[in-house]
mmCIF file of C-alpha atoms in Angstrom:
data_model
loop_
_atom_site.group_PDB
_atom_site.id
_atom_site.type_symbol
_atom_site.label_atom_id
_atom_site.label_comp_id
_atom_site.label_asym_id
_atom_site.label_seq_id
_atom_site.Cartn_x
_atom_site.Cartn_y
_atom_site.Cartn_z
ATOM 1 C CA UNK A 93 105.910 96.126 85.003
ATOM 2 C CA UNK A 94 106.838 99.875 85.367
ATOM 3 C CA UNK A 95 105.480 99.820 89.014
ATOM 4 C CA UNK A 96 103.036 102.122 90.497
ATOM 5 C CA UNK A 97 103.220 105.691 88.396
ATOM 6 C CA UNK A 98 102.244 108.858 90.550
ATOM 7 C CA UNK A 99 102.818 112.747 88.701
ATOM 8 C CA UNK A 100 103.962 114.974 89.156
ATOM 9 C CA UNK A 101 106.739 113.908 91.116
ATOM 10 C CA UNK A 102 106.931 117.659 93.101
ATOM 11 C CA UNK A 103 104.269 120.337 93.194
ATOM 12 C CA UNK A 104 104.599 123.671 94.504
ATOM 13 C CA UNK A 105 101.357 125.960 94.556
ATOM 14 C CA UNK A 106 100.118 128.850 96.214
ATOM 15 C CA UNK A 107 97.440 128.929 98.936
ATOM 16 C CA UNK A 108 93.681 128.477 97.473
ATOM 17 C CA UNK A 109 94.880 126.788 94.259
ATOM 18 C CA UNK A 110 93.701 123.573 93.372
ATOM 19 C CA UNK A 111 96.259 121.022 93.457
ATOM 20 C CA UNK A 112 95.392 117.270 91.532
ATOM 21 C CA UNK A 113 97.655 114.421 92.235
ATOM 22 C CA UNK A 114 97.238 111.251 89.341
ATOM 23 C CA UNK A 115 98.310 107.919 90.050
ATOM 24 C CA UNK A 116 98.414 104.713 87.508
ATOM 25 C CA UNK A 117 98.246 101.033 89.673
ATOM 26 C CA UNK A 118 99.954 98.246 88.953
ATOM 27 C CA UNK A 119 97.893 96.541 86.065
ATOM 28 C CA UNK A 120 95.965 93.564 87.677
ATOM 29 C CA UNK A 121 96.008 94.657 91.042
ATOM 30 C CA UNK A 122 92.407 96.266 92.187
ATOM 31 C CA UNK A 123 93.043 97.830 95.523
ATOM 32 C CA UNK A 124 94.387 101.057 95.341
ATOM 33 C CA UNK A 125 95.199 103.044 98.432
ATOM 34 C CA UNK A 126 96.062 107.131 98.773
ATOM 35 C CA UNK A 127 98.542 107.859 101.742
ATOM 36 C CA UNK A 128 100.076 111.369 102.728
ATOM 37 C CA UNK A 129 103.384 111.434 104.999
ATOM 38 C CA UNK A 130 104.638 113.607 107.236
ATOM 39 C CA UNK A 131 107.029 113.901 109.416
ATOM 40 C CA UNK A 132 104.795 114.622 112.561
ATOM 41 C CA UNK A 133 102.036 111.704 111.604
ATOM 42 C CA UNK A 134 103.897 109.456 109.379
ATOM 43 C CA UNK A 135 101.912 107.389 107.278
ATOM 44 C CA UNK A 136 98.486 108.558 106.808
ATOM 45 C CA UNK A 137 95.719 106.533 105.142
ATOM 46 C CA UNK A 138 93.423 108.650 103.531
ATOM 47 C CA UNK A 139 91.524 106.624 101.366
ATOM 48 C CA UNK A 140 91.109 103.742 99.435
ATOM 49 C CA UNK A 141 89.388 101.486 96.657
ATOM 50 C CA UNK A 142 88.693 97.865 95.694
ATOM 51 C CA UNK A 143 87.884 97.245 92.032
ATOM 52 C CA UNK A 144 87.673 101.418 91.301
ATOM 53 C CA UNK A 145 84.673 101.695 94.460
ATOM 54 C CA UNK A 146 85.599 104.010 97.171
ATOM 55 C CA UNK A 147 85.748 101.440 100.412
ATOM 56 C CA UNK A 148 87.139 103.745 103.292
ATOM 57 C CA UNK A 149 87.466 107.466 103.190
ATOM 58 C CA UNK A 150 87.331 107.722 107.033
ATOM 59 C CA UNK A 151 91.152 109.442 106.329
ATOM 60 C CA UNK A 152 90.385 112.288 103.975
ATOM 61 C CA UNK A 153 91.257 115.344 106.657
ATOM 62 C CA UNK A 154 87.984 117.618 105.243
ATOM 63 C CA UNK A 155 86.034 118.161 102.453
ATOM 64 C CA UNK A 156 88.526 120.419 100.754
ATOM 65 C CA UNK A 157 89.963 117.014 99.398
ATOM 66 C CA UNK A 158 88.371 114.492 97.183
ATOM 67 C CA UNK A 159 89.278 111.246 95.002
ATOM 68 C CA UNK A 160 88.147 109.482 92.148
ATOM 69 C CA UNK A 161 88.943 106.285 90.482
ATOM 70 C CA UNK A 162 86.970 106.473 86.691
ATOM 71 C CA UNK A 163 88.856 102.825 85.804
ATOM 72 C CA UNK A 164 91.259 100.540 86.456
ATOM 73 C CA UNK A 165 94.349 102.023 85.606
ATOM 74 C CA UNK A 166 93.765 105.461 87.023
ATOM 75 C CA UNK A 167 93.036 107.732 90.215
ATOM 76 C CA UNK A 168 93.610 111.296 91.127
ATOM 77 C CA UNK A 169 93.595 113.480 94.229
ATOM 78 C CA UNK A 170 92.363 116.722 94.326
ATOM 79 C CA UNK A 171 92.876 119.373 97.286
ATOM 80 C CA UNK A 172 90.675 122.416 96.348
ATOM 81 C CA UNK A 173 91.438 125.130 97.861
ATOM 82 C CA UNK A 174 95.016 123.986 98.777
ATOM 83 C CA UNK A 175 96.838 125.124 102.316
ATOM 84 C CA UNK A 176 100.172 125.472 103.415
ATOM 85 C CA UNK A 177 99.201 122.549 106.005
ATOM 86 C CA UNK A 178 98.185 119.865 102.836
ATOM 87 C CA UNK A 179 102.155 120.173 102.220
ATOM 88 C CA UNK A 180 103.600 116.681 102.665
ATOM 89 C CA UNK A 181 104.643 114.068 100.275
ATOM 90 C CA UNK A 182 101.631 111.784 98.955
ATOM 91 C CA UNK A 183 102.122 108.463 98.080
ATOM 92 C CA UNK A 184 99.529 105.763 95.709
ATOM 93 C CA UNK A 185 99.662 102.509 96.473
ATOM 94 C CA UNK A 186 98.127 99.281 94.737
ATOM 95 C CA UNK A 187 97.639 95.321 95.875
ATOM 96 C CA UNK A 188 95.859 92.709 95.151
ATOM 97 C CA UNK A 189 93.227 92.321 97.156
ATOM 98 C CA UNK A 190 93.710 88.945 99.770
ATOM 99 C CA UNK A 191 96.466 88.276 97.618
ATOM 100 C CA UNK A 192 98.065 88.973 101.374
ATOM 101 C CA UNK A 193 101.183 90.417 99.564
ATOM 102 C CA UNK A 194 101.570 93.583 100.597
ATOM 103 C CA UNK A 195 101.400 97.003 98.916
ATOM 104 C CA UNK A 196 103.250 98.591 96.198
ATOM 105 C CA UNK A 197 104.341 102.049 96.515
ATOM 106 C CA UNK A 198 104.654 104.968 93.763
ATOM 107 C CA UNK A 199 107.260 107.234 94.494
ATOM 108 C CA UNK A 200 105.050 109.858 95.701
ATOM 109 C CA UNK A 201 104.382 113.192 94.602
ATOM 110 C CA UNK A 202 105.742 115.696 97.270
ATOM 111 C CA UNK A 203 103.825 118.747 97.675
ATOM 112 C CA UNK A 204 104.445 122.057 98.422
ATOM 113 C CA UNK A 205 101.800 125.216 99.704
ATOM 114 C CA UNK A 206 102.912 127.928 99.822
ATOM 115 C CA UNK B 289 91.995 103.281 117.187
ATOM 116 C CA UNK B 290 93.855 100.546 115.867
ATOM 117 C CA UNK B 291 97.123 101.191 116.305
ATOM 118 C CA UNK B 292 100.956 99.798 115.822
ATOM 119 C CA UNK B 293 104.006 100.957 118.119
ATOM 120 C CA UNK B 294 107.416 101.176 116.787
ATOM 121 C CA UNK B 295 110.919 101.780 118.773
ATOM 122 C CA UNK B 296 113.165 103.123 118.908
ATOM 123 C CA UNK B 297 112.416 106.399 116.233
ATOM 124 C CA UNK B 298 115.807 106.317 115.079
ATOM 125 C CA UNK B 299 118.735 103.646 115.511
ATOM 126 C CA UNK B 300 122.696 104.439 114.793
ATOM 127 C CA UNK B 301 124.443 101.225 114.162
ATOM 128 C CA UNK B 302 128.008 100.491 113.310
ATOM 129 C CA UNK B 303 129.191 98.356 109.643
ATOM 130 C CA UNK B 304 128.649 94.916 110.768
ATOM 131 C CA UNK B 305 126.195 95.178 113.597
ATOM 132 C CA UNK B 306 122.924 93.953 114.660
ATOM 133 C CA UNK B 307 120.413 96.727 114.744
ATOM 134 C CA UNK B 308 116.922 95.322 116.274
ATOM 135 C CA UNK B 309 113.494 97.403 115.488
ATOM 136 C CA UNK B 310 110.300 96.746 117.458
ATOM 137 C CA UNK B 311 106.422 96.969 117.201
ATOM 138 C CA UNK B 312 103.549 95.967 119.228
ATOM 139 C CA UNK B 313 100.282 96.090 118.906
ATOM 140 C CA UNK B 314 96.830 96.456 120.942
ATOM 141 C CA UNK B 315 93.122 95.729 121.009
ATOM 142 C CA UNK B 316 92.748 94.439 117.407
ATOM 143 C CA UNK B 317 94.182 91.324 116.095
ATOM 144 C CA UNK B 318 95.991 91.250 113.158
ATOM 145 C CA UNK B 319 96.717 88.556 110.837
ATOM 146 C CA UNK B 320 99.068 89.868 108.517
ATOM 147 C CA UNK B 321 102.711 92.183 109.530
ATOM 148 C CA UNK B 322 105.304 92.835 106.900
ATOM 149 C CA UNK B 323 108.071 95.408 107.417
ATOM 150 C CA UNK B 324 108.578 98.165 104.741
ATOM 151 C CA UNK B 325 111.967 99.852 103.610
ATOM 152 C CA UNK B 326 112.093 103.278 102.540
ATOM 153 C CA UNK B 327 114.933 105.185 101.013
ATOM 154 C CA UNK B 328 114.939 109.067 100.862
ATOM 155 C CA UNK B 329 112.850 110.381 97.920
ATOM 156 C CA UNK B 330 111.343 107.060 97.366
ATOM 157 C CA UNK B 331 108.249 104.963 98.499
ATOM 158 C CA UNK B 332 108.168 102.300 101.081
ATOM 159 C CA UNK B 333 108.901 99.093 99.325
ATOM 160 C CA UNK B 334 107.990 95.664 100.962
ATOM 161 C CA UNK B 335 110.880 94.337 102.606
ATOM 162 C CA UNK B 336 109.673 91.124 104.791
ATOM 163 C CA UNK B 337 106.458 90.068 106.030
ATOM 164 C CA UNK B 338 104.962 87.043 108.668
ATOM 165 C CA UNK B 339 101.441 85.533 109.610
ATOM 166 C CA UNK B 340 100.542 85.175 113.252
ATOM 167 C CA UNK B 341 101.201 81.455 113.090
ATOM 168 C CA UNK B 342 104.617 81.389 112.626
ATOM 169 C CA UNK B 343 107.126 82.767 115.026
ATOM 170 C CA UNK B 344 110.442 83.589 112.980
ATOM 171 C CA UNK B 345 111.195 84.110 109.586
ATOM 172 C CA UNK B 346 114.369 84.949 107.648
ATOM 173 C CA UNK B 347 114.977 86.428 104.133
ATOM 174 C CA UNK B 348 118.736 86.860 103.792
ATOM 175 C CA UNK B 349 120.245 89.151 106.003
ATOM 176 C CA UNK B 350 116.491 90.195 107.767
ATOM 177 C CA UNK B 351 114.641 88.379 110.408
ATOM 178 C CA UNK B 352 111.309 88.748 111.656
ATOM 179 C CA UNK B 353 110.876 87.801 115.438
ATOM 180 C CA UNK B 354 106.923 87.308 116.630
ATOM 181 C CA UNK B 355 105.831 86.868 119.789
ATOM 182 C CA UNK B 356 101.859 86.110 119.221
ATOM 183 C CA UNK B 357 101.020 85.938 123.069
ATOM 184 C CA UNK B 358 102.979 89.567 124.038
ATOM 185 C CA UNK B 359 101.620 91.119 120.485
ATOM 186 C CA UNK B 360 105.290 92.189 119.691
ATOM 187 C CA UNK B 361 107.227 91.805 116.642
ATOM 188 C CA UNK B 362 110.837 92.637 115.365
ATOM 189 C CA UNK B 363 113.158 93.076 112.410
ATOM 190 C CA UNK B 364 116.663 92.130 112.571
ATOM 191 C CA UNK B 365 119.160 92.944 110.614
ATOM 192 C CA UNK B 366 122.576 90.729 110.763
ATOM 193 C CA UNK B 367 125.737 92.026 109.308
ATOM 194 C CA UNK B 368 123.965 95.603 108.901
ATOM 195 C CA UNK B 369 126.017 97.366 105.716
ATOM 196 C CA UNK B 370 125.842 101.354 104.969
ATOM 197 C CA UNK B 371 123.121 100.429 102.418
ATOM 198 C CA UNK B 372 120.836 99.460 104.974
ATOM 199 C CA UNK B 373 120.863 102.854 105.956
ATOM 200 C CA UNK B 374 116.505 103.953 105.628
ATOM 201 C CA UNK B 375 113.633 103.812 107.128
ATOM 202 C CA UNK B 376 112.008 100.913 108.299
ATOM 203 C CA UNK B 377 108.179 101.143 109.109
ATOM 204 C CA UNK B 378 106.599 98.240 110.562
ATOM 205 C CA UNK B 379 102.766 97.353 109.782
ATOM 206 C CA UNK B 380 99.755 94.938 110.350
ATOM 207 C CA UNK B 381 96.712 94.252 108.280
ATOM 208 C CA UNK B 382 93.470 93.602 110.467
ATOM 209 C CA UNK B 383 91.602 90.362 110.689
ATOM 210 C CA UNK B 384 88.156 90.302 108.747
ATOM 211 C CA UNK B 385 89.320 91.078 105.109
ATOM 212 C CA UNK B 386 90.550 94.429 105.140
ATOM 213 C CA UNK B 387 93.060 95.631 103.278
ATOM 214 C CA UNK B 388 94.005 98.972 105.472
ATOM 215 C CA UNK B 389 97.359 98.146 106.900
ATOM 216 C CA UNK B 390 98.292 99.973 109.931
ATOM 217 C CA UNK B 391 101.661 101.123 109.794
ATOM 218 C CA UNK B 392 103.857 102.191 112.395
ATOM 219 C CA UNK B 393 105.625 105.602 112.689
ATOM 220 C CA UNK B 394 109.205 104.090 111.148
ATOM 221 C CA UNK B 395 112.568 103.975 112.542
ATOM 222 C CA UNK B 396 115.131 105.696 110.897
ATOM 223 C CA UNK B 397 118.477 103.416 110.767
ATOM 224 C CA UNK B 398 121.694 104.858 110.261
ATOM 225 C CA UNK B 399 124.618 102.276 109.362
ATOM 226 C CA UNK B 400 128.164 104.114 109.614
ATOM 227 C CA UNK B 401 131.388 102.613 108.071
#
């Protein structure tokens, strides 16, 4: 398995552009879980799905950013308008649910407002 | 707020030596901690994980240490090598189902020659 696939792997933009991140899971695994980290805050959950339904957005920082999940094997975050403070590295994660394993990181997609 | 504290924030350790990484944890009870290693430019990648039931466990050169009664945990590292050098992020899954893990704010280990 090729892992957990986020693009692009860097994105720099300017302020008030809309930014999409894309992520493809780990086939079989139906959790799927969007994280941004920064240095001051570290690991940030910001939201997450089980079997492509939204669980827990409690972490989405305002309404400038939304996700979707249309199926299985895809997700993407979208910051619109986009801020110099949205710059950190965001990562996608999968699991399988109670499987009690663990997550799987992508390699993240570090982003850059500028 | 559920939440899971990690010490110390960064850790310089010489070839050889035993560098020791701590969490605890308050209010909520978990039942689920593994430890995540991350590598610069890369995602965390599971590294070593324990239930509440059991109160070591050893993969290789890594130990997990938990203390169920003082809510503390640790990773250990034994012969630590220069390619241990990353961060390490502790974490805990709640009771109840959920999948959100709770992760700690990482320790950044440094392994010299």
């Amino acid at each position: 398995d090729a892992g957990v696939i986020q693009s692009p792997r860097h994105e720099v933009t300017e302020m008030g552009q809309e930014v999409t991140l894309r992520c493809k899971p780990i086939s079989g695994h139906n959790s799927l879980f969007w994280y941004r980290q920064t240095m001051m805050r570290g690991l940030e959950l910001l939201i997450y799905f089980n079997n492509n339904v939204p669980i827990d957005d409690s972490g989405m920082p305002e309404d400038r950013f939304s996700a979707k999940m249309p199926n299985a094997s895809f997700s993407t975050l979208k910051i619109q308008p986009s801020e110099p403070r949205d710059s950190a590295v965001y990562f996608c994660a999968s699991s399988y649910f109670n499987g009690g394993q663990g997550y799987t990181f992508g390699s993240g997609t570090r982003l850059t407002v500028v | 707020q559920q939440q899971v504290k990690q010490s110390p924030q960064s850790l310089i350790v010489q070839k050889g030596g035993i560098p020791i990484i701590n969490c605890a944890y308050e209010n909520t009870a978990f039942d689920y901690f593994p430890w995540y290693q991350q590598f610069p430019g890369k995602g965390p990648a599971l590294l070593i994980a324990i239930r509440p039931d059991v109160s070591e466990k050893k993969e290789g050169r890594f130990t997990i240490s938990f203390n169920k009664s003082a809510k503390q945990f640790s990773l250990h590292i034994m012969d630590s090598q220069p390619g241990d050098s990353a961060t390490y992020f502790c974490a805990a899954i709640p009771q109840g189902g959920s999948e959100k893990l709770v992760f700690g704010k990482g320790t950044k280990l440094t392994v010299n020659p």
